[in-house]
Each structure stands twice: as C-alpha cells, then as structure tokens.
Amino acid sequence: MMKLILVAIAVILVTIGLVKLVDKFIPTKFKPLLQVVLWITIAFLGYNTFQSVYGPVHFNKLKNKRYAEVIKSLNDIRDAQLAHRKVKGQFAGNFDNLIKFVDTAQFTITQRRDSSVRDEVLSKQFGVDMFKDIVIIDTLGFVPVKDSLFRNSDRYKTMMNVPVGKEGEKFELKAGFIEQNNTKIAVFEAKVKKDVILFDQDRDLVLQENQIVSVDGVNGNALKVGSMDEVNTAGNWPKTYGANE
C-alpha cells in the first residue's frame, strides 16, 4: 500500500510540473483545454491516494462494528446450546429445536448436602452401630431457561439470523458427537462466513481479511463458536471483541 501511495504522490507532482510547463511553453490557445485535463488528472490521483489510505481505515472500523454484532448473536447461541446440553445431555442440531427448548425447558435448582446413615452390613459384621457418609441432593424448585438466560428479552427467537451484512442470511448450526478415550462427547458449531458479513465491502480487503493470521484478529474465513472436530465451546475471536469462552 505504501508503494502505491508513493507512486500516486509522484504522479501528482509530475502532473503539477506538466501544468507549469504547459503554462510556460504551450501556445495560448491550447492552454485552457490542457490545463483542465491536467487538473482533472491531479484531482483523480489525489482522490485515489486518499482512498488508498482511508479505505482500509474505514473497512476496519466497519468490520469491527459488524463483528461485534455477530459475536453477540454467537454468544446467545452458545448460551442456549450449553443450557440444552445441561438439561438434555446433548446439543441441538437445528435452530427450531433450540428455540423450542429455550421457550419450554426449565433448569432444576438443587441443593447438595452431606449426611450419614447406618451401615447395616458393617454394623452386623462388627456388632456395633457403624455409619457411612452419603450425599443428599434436594430439589428446591425450577426456573425457566428463557428467564435464566434472556430475562425479559425474546431475542433468542431470532438468534439464527445474522444481524449484519447480507440481508436474510442465517448462521450455520451443526451438532453431534466425537469420540475421545472410548467416550462419546457432545459437540456443536455455529458459524457465518466473513464474505456474508462484509459482502458489500472492497473485494480485495475482504480477501485479505479471509486470509488473516493474527493474535489480534479473527483468523480464518468465518466467525464461529464451538467446533465439530474437538471438544471446544469457545469462539474464534480475540478478547478485544469481548469474552470468547
């Protein structure tokens, strides 16, 4: 980019020099037309030089703003999925089931306490009262999932919609199981391509964003939370956008 800026500035300076040469050596009757052409050229090159600097700055500001909105939705999806796993033991494979779950399911509120009871086997064996420790779990009540996660908001009903970028797009949602140490573990993934979020931006800048590898950026060509390849419910964005776990 710096090389392009320097070239543009050099061309502008050369063009200004040509204007002065025209004024000095070109016959009077040709001067007005040539000067108009040269000043238009200067204005065009100046505008492009400005855009080469301002374009990426504007792109990054807009990108960060849109990413922040997308991440809010991904966090809602993750919260709902974690609640689904807690209650049902697995993640939801589609948004219809996930929304229905949030609408109808309840968390069970429990209390764990330690106690002890007479151990009949040992008491009989030793002829004296013997006791063993036990854990008692009391059910205290139930709380609707939607009240616990979303309070007075019904935004979970539209959490499948990508909030910015190309209109009408939805997040991709998958769920299933992977096997680790002969144990099946529930996993899920929700994502949206950067091309969708930044569909109306300069194509070269979007291609650069898709290829970014940085601790301060969103690596890869999509914003996502969770993974279908490993046990992971984190987002792939840096903490500068907010908590990703």
Coordinates of C-alpha atoms in Angstrom, one line a residue:
M1 CA 0.0 0.0 0.0
M2 CA 2.8 2.4 0.9
K3 CA 4.4 1.8 -2.5
L4 CA 1.1 2.7 -4.2
I5 CA 0.8 5.9 -2.2
L6 CA 4.3 7.0 -3.1
V7 CA 3.7 6.3 -6.8
A8 CA 0.5 8.2 -6.7
I9 CA 2.2 11.2 -5.0
A10 CA 5.0 11.1 -7.6
V11 CA 2.5 11.1 -10.4
I12 CA 0.6 14.1 -8.9
L13 CA 3.9 16.0 -8.6
V14 CA 4.8 15.2 -12.2
T15 CA 1.3 16.3 -13.3
I16 CA 1.7 19.6 -11.4
G17 CA 5.0 20.1 -13.1
L18 CA 3.4 19.5 -16.5
V19 CA 0.8 22.1 -15.7
K20 CA 3.6 24.6 -15.2
L21 CA 5.3 23.5 -18.4
V22 CA 2.1 23.9 -20.3
D23 CA 1.6 27.4 -18.9
K24 CA 5.2 28.3 -20.0
F25 CA 5.7 26.6 -23.4
I26 CA 2.3 25.7 -24.9
P27 CA 0.6 28.2 -27.2
T28 CA -2.0 30.2 -25.5
K29 CA -5.0 28.8 -27.5
F30 CA -4.2 25.2 -26.3
K31 CA -3.6 26.1 -22.7
P32 CA -7.1 26.1 -21.3
L33 CA -8.0 22.6 -22.5
L34 CA -4.7 21.0 -21.5
Q35 CA -4.8 22.7 -18.1
V36 CA -8.3 21.4 -17.4
V37 CA -7.3 17.8 -18.4
L38 CA -4.2 18.0 -16.2
W39 CA -6.1 19.4 -13.2
I40 CA -8.7 16.7 -13.5
T41 CA -5.9 14.2 -13.6
I42 CA -4.5 15.7 -10.4
A43 CA -7.9 15.6 -8.7
F44 CA -8.4 12.0 -9.7
L45 CA -5.0 10.9 -8.5
G46 CA -5.4 12.8 -5.3
Y47 CA -8.8 11.2 -4.6
N48 CA -7.3 7.7 -5.2
T49 CA -4.4 8.4 -2.9
F50 CA -6.8 9.5 -0.2
Q51 CA -8.9 6.4 -0.8
S52 CA -5.9 4.1 -0.6
V53 CA -5.3 5.4 2.9
Y54 CA -8.8 6.0 4.1
G55 CA -10.3 2.8 2.5
P56 CA -8.6 0.3 4.8
V57 CA -9.3 2.5 7.9
H58 CA -13.0 2.7 7.1
F59 CA -13.1 -1.0 6.3
N60 CA -11.5 -1.9 9.7
K61 CA -13.9 0.3 11.6
L62 CA -17.0 -1.1 9.9
K63 CA -15.6 -4.7 10.2
N64 CA -15.1 -4.3 13.9
K65 CA -18.6 -2.9 14.4
R66 CA -20.2 -5.7 12.4
Y67 CA -18.1 -8.4 14.1
A68 CA -19.2 -7.1 17.5
E69 CA -22.9 -7.5 16.5
V70 CA -22.3 -11.0 15.1
I71 CA -20.4 -12.1 18.3
K72 CA -23.4 -11.0 20.4
S73 CA -25.6 -13.5 18.5
L74 CA -23.0 -16.2 18.6
N75 CA -22.8 -15.8 22.4
D76 CA -26.6 -16.2 22.6
I77 CA -26.4 -19.3 20.5
R78 CA -23.7 -20.8 22.8
D79 CA -25.6 -20.0 26.0
A80 CA -28.7 -21.7 24.6
Q81 CA -26.7 -24.7 23.5
L82 CA -24.9 -25.1 26.8
A83 CA -28.3 -25.0 28.6
H84 CA -29.6 -27.6 26.1
R85 CA -26.7 -29.9 26.9
K86 CA -27.1 -29.4 30.7
V87 CA -30.8 -30.4 30.5
K88 CA -30.8 -32.9 27.7
G89 CA -27.2 -34.2 27.6
Q90 CA -26.5 -33.1 24.1
F91 CA -26.6 -30.1 21.8
A92 CA -29.4 -29.2 19.5
G93 CA -28.8 -29.8 15.8
N94 CA -31.1 -27.1 14.4
F95 CA -32.5 -23.7 15.5
D96 CA -36.1 -24.9 15.5
N97 CA -35.3 -27.4 18.3
L98 CA -33.1 -25.0 20.1
I99 CA -35.6 -22.2 20.2
K100 CA -38.4 -24.6 21.3
F101 CA -36.1 -25.8 24.1
V102 CA -35.5 -22.2 25.3
D103 CA -39.2 -21.5 25.2
T104 CA -40.3 -24.5 27.2
A105 CA -37.5 -26.0 29.2
Q106 CA -36.6 -25.5 32.9
F107 CA -33.5 -25.6 35.0
T108 CA -33.8 -27.7 38.1
I109 CA -32.5 -25.9 41.2
T110 CA -30.9 -28.3 43.6
Q111 CA -29.0 -28.2 46.9
R112 CA -26.3 -30.7 47.8
R113 CA -25.7 -31.6 51.4
D114 CA -23.6 -34.2 53.3
S115 CA -25.2 -36.7 55.7
S116 CA -24.6 -40.1 57.2
V117 CA -26.7 -43.2 57.6
R118 CA -26.3 -46.5 59.5
D119 CA -24.3 -49.0 57.5
E120 CA -26.3 -52.2 58.0
V121 CA -23.6 -54.6 56.7
L122 CA -20.8 -53.2 58.8
S123 CA -23.0 -52.9 61.9
K124 CA -23.9 -56.5 61.6
Q125 CA -20.3 -57.6 61.0
F126 CA -18.8 -55.7 64.0
G127 CA -21.8 -55.9 66.3
V128 CA -21.9 -52.1 66.9
D129 CA -23.5 -49.2 65.0
M130 CA -21.4 -48.2 62.0
F131 CA -22.2 -45.3 59.8
K132 CA -21.3 -44.2 56.2
D133 CA -21.2 -40.8 54.6
I134 CA -23.7 -40.0 51.8
V135 CA -24.6 -37.0 49.7
I136 CA -28.2 -35.9 49.5
I137 CA -29.4 -33.7 46.7
D138 CA -32.6 -31.8 47.4
T139 CA -34.7 -30.3 44.6
L140 CA -35.6 -26.7 45.6
G141 CA -37.5 -25.7 42.5
F142 CA -37.4 -24.9 38.8
V143 CA -36.5 -21.9 36.7
P144 CA -37.5 -21.4 33.0
V145 CA -34.4 -21.5 30.8
K146 CA -35.5 -18.3 28.9
D147 CA -35.8 -16.3 32.1
S148 CA -32.4 -17.5 33.3
L149 CA -30.6 -16.8 30.1
F150 CA -32.5 -14.0 28.4
R151 CA -34.6 -12.4 31.2
N152 CA -37.3 -10.2 29.7
S153 CA -35.9 -10.4 26.1
D154 CA -37.2 -12.6 23.3
R155 CA -34.1 -12.2 21.1
Y156 CA -33.5 -15.9 21.3
K157 CA -36.3 -16.3 18.8
T158 CA -34.3 -14.6 16.1
M159 CA -30.8 -15.7 17.1
M160 CA -30.5 -17.8 13.9
N161 CA -30.4 -14.6 11.8
V162 CA -27.1 -13.0 11.0
P163 CA -27.7 -9.4 12.4
V164 CA -25.5 -7.5 9.9
G165 CA -24.1 -7.9 6.4
K166 CA -26.0 -9.7 3.6
E167 CA -29.7 -9.5 4.3
G168 CA -31.6 -12.7 5.0
E169 CA -28.6 -14.8 5.9
K170 CA -28.7 -17.3 8.8
F171 CA -26.0 -18.9 10.9
E172 CA -24.9 -22.4 10.1
L173 CA -25.6 -24.7 13.0
K174 CA -24.3 -28.3 13.5
A175 CA -24.3 -30.7 16.4
G176 CA -23.2 -34.2 17.0
F177 CA -20.7 -36.3 19.0
I178 CA -17.0 -37.1 18.8
E179 CA -15.2 -40.0 20.5
Q180 CA -12.4 -39.5 23.0
N181 CA -11.0 -42.3 25.1
N182 CA -13.9 -44.5 24.0
T183 CA -16.4 -41.9 25.3
K184 CA -18.8 -40.1 23.1
I185 CA -18.8 -36.3 23.8
A186 CA -21.4 -33.9 22.6
V187 CA -20.1 -31.0 20.3
F188 CA -21.7 -28.2 18.3
E189 CA -20.6 -25.4 15.9
A190 CA -22.3 -22.2 14.8
K191 CA -20.7 -20.0 12.2
V192 CA -21.1 -17.4 9.4
K193 CA -18.6 -16.7 6.6
K194 CA -16.9 -13.3 6.6
D195 CA -18.0 -12.9 3.0
V196 CA -21.6 -12.7 4.3
I197 CA -20.7 -10.2 7.0
L198 CA -18.7 -8.0 4.6
F199 CA -20.4 -8.7 1.4
D200 CA -20.7 -5.0 0.3
Q201 CA -17.0 -4.1 1.0
D202 CA -14.0 -3.9 -1.2
R203 CA -13.3 -7.4 -2.5
D204 CA -9.5 -7.2 -2.1
L205 CA -9.8 -6.1 1.5
V206 CA -12.3 -8.9 2.2
L207 CA -9.9 -11.5 0.6
Q208 CA -7.1 -10.1 2.9
E209 CA -9.4 -10.5 5.9
N210 CA -10.2 -14.1 5.0
Q211 CA -6.5 -14.9 5.0
I212 CA -5.6 -13.1 8.2
V213 CA -3.4 -14.8 10.7
S214 CA -3.0 -12.6 13.9
V215 CA -3.5 -12.8 17.6
D216 CA -5.5 -9.6 17.4
G217 CA -7.7 -10.7 14.5
V218 CA -10.3 -13.3 13.7
N219 CA -8.3 -16.0 11.9
G220 CA -10.0 -18.0 9.1
N221 CA -12.8 -17.1 6.7
A222 CA -15.6 -17.3 9.3
L223 CA -16.7 -16.1 12.7
K224 CA -17.7 -19.2 14.7
V225 CA -18.3 -20.6 18.2
G226 CA -17.7 -24.3 19.1
S227 CA -16.2 -27.0 16.9
M228 CA -17.3 -30.2 15.3
D229 CA -13.7 -31.5 15.4
E230 CA -12.7 -31.1 19.0
V231 CA -14.3 -30.5 22.4
N232 CA -14.4 -26.7 22.4
T233 CA -17.2 -24.3 23.1
A234 CA -15.1 -21.1 22.7
G235 CA -15.4 -18.5 19.9
N236 CA -12.6 -17.9 17.4
W237 CA -12.4 -14.1 18.0
P238 CA -9.8 -12.4 20.2
K239 CA -10.7 -11.0 23.6
T240 CA -10.6 -7.5 22.2
Y241 CA -14.1 -8.2 21.0
G242 CA -15.2 -9.5 24.4
A243 CA -15.1 -12.8 26.2
N244 CA -14.9 -15.8 23.8
E245 CA -15.5 -18.6 26.3

